[in-house]
CSV table of N, CA and C and ligand atoms in Angstrom, one decimal:
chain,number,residue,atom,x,y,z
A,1,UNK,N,124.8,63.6,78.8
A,1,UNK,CA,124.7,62.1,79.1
A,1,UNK,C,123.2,61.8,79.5
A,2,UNK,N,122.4,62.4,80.6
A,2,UNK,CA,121.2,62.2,80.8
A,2,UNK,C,120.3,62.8,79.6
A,3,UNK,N,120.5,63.8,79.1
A,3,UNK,CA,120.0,63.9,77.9
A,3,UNK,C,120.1,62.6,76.6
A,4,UNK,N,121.3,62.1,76.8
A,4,UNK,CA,121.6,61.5,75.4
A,4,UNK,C,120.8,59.7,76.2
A,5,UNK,N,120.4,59.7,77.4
A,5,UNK,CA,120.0,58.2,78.1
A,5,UNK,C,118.4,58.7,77.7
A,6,UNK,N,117.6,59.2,78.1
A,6,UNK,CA,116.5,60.0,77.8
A,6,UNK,C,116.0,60.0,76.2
A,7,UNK,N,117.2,60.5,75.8
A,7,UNK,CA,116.8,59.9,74.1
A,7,UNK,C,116.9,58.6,73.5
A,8,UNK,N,117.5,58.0,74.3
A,8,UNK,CA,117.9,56.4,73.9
A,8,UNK,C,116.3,55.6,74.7
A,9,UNK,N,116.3,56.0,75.4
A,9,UNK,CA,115.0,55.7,76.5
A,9,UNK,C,113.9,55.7,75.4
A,10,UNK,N,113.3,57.0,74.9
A,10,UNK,CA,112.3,57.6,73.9
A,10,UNK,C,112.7,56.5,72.6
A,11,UNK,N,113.7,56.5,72.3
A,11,UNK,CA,114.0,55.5,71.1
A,11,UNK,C,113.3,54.3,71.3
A,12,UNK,N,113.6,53.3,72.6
A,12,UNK,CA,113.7,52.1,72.7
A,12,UNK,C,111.9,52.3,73.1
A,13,UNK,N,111.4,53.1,73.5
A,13,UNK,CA,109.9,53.1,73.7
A,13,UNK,C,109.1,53.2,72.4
A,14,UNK,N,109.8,53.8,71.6
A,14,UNK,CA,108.9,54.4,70.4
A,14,UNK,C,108.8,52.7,69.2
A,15,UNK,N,110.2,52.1,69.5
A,15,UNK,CA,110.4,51.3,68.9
A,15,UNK,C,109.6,50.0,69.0
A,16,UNK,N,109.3,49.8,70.5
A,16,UNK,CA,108.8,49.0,71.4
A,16,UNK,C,107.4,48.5,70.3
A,17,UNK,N,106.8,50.1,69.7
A,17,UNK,CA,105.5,50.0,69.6
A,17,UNK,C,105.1,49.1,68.0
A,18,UNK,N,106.6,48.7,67.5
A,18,UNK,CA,106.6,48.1,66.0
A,18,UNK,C,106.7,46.4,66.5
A,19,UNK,N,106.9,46.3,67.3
A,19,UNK,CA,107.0,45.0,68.1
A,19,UNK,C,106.0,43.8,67.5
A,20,UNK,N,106.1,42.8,67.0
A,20,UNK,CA,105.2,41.8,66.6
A,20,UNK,C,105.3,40.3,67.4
A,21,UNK,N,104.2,40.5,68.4
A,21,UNK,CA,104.7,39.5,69.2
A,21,UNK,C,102.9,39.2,69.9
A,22,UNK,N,102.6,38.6,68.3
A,22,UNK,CA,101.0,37.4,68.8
A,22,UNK,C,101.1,36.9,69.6
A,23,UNK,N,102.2,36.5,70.2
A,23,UNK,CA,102.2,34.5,70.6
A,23,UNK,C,102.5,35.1,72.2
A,24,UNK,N,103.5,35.9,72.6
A,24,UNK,CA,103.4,36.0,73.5
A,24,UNK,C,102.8,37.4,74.4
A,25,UNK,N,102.6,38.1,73.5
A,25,UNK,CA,101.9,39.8,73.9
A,25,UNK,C,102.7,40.6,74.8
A,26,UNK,N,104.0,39.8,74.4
A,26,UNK,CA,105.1,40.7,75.6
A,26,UNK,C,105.9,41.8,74.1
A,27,UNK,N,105.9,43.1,74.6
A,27,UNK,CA,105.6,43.9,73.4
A,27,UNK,C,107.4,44.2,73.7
A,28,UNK,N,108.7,44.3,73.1
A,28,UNK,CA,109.6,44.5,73.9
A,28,UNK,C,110.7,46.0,72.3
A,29,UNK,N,111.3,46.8,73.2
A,29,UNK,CA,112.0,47.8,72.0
A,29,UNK,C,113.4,48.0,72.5
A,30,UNK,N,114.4,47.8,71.3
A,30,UNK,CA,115.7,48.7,71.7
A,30,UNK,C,116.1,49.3,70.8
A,31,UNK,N,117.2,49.7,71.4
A,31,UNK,CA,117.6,50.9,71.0
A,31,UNK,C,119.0,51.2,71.2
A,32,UNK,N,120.0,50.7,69.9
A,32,UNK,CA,122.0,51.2,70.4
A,32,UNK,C,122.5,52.5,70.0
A,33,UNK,N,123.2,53.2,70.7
A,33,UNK,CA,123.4,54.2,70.1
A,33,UNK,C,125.6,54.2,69.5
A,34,UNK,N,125.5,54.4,68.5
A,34,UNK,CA,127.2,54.2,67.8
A,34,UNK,C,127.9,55.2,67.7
A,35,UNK,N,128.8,55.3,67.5
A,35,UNK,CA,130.0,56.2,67.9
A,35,UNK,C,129.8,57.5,66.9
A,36,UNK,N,129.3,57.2,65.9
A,36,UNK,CA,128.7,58.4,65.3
A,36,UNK,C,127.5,59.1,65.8
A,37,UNK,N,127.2,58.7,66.7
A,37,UNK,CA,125.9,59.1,67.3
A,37,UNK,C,124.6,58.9,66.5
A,38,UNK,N,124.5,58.3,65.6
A,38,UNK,CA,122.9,57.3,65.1
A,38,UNK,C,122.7,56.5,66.2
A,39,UNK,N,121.4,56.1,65.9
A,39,UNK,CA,120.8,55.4,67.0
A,39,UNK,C,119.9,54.4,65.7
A,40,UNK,N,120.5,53.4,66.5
A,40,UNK,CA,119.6,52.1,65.5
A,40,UNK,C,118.2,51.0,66.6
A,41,UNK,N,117.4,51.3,66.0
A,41,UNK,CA,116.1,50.6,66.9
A,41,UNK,C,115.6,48.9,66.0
A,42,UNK,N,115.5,48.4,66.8
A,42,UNK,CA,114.8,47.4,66.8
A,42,UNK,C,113.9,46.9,67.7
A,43,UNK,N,113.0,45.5,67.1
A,43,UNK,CA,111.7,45.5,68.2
A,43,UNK,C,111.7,44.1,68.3
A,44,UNK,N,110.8,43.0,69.5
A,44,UNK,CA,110.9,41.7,69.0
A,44,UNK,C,109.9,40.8,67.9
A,45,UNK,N,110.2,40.1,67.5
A,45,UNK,CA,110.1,40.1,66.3
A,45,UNK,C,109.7,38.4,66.4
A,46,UNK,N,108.3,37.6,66.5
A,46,UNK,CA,108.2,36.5,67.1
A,46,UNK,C,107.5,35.5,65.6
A,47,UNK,N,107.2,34.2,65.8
A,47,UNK,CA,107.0,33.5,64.8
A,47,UNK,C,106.4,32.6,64.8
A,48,UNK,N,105.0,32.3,63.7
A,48,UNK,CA,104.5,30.5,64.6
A,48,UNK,C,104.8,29.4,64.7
A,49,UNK,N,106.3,29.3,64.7
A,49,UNK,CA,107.0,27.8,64.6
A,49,UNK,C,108.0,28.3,66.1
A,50,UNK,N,108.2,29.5,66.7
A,50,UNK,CA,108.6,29.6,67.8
A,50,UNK,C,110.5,29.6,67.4
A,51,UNK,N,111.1,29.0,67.1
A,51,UNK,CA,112.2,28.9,66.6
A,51,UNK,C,113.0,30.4,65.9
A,52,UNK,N,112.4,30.7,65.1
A,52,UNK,CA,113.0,31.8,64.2
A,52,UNK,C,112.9,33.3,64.9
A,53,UNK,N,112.0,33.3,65.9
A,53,UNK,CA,111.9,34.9,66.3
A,53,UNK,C,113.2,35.4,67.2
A,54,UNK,N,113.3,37.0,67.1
A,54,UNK,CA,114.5,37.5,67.4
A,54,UNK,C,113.7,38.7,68.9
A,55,UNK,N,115.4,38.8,69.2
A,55,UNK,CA,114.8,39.7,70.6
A,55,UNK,C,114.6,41.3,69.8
A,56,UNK,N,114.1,42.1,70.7
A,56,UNK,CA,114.5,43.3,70.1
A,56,UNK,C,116.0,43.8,70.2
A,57,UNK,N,116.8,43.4,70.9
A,57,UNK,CA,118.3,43.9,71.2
A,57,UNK,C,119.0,43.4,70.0
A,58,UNK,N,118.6,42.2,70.1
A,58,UNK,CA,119.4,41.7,68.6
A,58,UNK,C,119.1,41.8,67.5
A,59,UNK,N,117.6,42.3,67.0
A,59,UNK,CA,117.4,42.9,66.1
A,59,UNK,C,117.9,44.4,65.6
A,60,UNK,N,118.1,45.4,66.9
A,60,UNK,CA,118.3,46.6,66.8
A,60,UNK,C,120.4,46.2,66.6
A,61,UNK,N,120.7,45.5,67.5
A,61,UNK,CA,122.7,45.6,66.8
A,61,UNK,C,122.4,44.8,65.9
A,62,UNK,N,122.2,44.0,65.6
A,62,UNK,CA,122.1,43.3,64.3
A,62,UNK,C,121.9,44.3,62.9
A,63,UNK,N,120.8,45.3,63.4
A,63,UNK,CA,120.8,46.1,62.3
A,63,UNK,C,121.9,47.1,61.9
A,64,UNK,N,122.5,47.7,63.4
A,64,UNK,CA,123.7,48.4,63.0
A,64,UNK,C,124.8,47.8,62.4
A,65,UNK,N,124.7,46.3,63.0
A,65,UNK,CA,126.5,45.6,62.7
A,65,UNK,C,126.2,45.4,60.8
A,66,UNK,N,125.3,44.7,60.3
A,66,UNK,CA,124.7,45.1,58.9
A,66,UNK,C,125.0,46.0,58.1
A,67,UNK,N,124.9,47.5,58.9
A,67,UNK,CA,125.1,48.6,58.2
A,67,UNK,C,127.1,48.5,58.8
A,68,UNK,N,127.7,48.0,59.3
A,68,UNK,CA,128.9,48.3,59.2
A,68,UNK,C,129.4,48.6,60.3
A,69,UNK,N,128.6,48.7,61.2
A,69,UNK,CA,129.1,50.0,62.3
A,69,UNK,C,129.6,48.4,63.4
A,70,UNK,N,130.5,49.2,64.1
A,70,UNK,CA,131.1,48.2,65.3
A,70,UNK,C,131.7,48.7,66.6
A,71,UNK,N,131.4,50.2,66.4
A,71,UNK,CA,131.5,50.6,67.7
A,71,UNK,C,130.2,51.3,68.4
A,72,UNK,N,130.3,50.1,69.8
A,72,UNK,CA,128.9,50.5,70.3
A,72,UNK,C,128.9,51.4,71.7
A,73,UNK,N,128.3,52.7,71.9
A,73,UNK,CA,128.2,53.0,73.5
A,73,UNK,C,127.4,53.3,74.4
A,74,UNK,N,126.1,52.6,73.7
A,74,UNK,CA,124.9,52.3,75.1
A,74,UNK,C,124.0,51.2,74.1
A,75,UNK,N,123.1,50.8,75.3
A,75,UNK,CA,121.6,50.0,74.3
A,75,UNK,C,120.6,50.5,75.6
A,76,UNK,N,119.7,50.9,75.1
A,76,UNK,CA,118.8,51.1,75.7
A,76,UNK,C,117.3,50.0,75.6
A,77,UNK,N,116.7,49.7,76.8
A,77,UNK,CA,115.6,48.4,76.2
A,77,UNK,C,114.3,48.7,77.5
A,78,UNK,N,113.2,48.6,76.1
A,78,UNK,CA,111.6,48.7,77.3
A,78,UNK,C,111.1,47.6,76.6
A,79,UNK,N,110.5,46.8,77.5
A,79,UNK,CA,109.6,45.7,77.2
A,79,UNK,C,108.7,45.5,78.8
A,80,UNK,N,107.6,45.1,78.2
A,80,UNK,CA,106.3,44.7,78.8
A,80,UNK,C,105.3,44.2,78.1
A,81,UNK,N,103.9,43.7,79.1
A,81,UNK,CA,102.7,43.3,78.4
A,81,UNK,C,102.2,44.6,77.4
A,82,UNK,N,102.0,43.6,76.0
A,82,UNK,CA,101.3,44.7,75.1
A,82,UNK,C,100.4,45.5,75.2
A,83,UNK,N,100.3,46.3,74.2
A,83,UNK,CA,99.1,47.3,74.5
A,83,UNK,C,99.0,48.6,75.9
A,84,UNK,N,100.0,48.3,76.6
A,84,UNK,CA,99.9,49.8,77.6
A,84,UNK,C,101.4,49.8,78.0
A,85,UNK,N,102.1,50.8,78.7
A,85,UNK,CA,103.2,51.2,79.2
A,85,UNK,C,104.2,50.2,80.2
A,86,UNK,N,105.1,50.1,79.7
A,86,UNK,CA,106.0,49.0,80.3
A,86,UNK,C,106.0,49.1,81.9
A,87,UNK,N,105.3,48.1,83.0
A,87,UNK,CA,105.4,49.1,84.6
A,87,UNK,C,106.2,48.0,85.1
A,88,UNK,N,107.5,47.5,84.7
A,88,UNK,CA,108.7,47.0,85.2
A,88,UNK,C,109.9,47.4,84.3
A,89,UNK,N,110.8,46.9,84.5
A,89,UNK,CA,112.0,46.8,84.0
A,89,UNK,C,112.6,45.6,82.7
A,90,UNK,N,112.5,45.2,81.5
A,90,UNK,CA,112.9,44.4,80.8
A,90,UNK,C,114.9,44.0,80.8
A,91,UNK,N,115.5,43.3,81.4
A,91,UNK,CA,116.7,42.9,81.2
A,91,UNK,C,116.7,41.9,80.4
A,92,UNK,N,118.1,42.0,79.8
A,92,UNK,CA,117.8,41.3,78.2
A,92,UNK,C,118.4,40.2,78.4
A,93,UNK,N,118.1,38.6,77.7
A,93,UNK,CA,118.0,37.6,77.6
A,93,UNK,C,119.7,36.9,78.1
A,94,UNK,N,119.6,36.0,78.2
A,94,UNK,CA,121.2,35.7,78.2
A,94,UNK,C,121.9,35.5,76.5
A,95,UNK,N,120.9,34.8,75.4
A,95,UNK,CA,120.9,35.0,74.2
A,95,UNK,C,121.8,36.3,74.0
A,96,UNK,N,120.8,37.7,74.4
A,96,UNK,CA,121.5,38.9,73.8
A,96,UNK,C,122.3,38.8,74.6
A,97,UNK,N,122.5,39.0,75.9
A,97,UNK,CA,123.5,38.9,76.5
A,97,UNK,C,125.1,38.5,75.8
A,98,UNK,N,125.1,37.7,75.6
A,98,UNK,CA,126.3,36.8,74.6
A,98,UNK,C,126.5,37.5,73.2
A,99,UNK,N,124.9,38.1,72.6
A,99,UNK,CA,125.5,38.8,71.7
A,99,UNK,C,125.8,40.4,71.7
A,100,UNK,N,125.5,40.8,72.2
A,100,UNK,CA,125.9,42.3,72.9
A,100,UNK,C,127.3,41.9,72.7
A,101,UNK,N,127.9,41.2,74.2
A,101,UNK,CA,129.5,40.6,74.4
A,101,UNK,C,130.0,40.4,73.1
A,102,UNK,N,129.5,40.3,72.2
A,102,UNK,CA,130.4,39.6,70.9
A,102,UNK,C,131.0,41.1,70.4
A,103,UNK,N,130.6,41.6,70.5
A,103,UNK,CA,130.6,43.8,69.8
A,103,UNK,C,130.7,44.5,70.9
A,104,UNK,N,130.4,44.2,72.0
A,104,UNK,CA,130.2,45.5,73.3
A,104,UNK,C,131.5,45.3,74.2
A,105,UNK,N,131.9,46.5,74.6
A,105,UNK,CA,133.1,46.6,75.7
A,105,UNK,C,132.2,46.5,76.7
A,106,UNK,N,132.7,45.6,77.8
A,106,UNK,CA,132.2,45.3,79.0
A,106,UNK,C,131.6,46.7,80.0
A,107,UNK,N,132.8,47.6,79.2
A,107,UNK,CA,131.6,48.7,80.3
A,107,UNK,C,130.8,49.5,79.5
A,108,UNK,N,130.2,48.9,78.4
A,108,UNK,CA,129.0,49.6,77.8
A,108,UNK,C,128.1,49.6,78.9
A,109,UNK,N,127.1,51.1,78.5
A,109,UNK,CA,125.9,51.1,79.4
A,109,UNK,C,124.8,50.2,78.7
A,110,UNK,N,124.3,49.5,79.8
A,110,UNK,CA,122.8,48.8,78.9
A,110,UNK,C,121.8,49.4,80.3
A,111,UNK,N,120.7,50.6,79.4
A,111,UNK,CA,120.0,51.4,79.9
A,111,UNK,C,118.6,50.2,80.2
A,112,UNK,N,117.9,49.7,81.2
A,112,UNK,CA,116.4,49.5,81.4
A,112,UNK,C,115.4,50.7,81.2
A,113,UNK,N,114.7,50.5,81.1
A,113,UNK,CA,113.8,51.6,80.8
A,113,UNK,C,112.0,51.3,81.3
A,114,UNK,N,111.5,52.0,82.0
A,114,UNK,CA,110.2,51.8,82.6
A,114,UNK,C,109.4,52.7,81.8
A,115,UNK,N,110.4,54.0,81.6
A,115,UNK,CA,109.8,55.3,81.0
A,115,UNK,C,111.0,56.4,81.3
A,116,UNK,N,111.0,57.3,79.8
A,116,UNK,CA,112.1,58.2,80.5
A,116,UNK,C,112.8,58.8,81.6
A,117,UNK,N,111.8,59.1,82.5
A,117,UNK,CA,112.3,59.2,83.7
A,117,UNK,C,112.6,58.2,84.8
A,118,UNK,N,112.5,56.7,84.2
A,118,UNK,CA,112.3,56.1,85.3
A,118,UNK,C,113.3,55.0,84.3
A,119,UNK,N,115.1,54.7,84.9
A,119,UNK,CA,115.8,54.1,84.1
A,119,UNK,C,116.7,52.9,85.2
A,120,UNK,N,117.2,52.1,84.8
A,120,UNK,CA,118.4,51.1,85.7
A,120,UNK,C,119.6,51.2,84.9
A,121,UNK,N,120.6,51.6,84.8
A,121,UNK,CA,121.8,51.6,83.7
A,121,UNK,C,122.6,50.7,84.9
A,122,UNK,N,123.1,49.6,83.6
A,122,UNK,CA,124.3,48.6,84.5
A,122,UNK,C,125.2,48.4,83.3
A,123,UNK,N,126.1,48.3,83.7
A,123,UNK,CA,127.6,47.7,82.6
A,123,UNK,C,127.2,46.8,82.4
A,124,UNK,N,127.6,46.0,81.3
A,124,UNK,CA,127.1,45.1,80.0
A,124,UNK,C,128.4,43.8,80.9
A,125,UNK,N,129.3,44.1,81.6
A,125,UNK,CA,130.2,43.2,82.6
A,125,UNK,C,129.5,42.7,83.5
A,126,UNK,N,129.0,43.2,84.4
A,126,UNK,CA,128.0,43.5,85.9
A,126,UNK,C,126.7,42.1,85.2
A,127,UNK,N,126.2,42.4,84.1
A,127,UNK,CA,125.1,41.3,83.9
A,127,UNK,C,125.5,40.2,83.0
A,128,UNK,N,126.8,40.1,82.8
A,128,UNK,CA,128.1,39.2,81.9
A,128,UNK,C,128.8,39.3,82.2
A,129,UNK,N,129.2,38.6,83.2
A,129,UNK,CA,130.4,38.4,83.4
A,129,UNK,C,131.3,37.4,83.1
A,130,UNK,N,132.6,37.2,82.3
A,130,UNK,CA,133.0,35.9,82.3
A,130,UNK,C,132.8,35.8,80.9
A,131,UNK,N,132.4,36.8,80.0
A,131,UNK,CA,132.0,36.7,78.4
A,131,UNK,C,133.0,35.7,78.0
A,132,UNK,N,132.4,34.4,77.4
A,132,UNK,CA,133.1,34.4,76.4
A,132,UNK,C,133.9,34.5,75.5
A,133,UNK,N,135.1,34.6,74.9
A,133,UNK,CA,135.1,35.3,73.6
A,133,UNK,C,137.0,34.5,73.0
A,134,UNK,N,136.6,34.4,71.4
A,134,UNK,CA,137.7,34.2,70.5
A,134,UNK,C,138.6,35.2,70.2
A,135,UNK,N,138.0,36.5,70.9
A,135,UNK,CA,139.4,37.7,70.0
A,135,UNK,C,140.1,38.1,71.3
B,201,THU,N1,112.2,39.4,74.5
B,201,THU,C1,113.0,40.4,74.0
B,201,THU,O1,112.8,40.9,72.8
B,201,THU,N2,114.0,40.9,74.7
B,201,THU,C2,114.3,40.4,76.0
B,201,THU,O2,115.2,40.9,76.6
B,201,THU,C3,113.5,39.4,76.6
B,201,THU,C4,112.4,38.8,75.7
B,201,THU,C5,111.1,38.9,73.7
B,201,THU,C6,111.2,37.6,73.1
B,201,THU,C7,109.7,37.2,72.9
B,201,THU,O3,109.3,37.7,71.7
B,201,THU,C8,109.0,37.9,74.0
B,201,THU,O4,109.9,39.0,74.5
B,201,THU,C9,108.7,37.1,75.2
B,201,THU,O5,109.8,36.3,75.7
């Protein structure tokens, strides 16, 4: 498990670095990992009409749910100012929040990330509570 948080950690860092985000220079990466044990990364993804850009969370499940997959058991996420090493904690939008909930069991782990050794893991309940939901 700390091994497999660690690699989710390295994912969501490495990912962080494809991040296109002129407008605001907040560089942000994630990273889900699925029941097959793939790990799908995304990054945020920003636009100059402000409207169309995506988080990295939702780009990274968005890419898995695309490819099919729908069972999720962590997300890992680093974001900070561009250009150097994340030196806080990124927690993800209420946006992803609601979409995580739409595919995630409330006690999925959602890993923060500073740097591999330095993590916050909270259940996806704990920072949603009260989800929403039609099914
Ligand atoms: N952002 C994310 O990608 N994930 C978050 O959890 C918070 C914010 C992005 C959106 C925007 O591109 C930039 O960070 C600043 O808000």
């Amino acid at each position: 498990m700390e091994e497999m948080r660690i690699k989710l950690a390295r994912a969501a860092l490495d990912a962080r670095q494809k991040a296109y985000c002129p407008y605001s220079h907040f560089a942000v990466g994630a990273a889900v990992l699925v029941k097959s044990g793939k790990i799908y990364t995304g990054c945020n993804i920003e636009n100059a009409t402000q409207g169309p850009g995506v988080c990295a969370e939702r780009a990274a499940l968005y890419k898995a749910v695309s490819e099919g997959e729908r069972e999720f058991l962590a997300i890992a996420i680093a974001g900070g100012p561009e250009g150097r090493e994340p030196d806080g904690f990124c927690p993800p939008c209420g946006v992803c929040r609601q979409a995580l909930a739409e595919f995630c069991a409330g006690e999925m782990p959602v890993i923060l990330v500073k740097n591999p050794e330095e993590t916050q893991v909270y259940r996806l309940e704990e920072l949603f509570p009260l989800a929403f939901s039609m099914r």
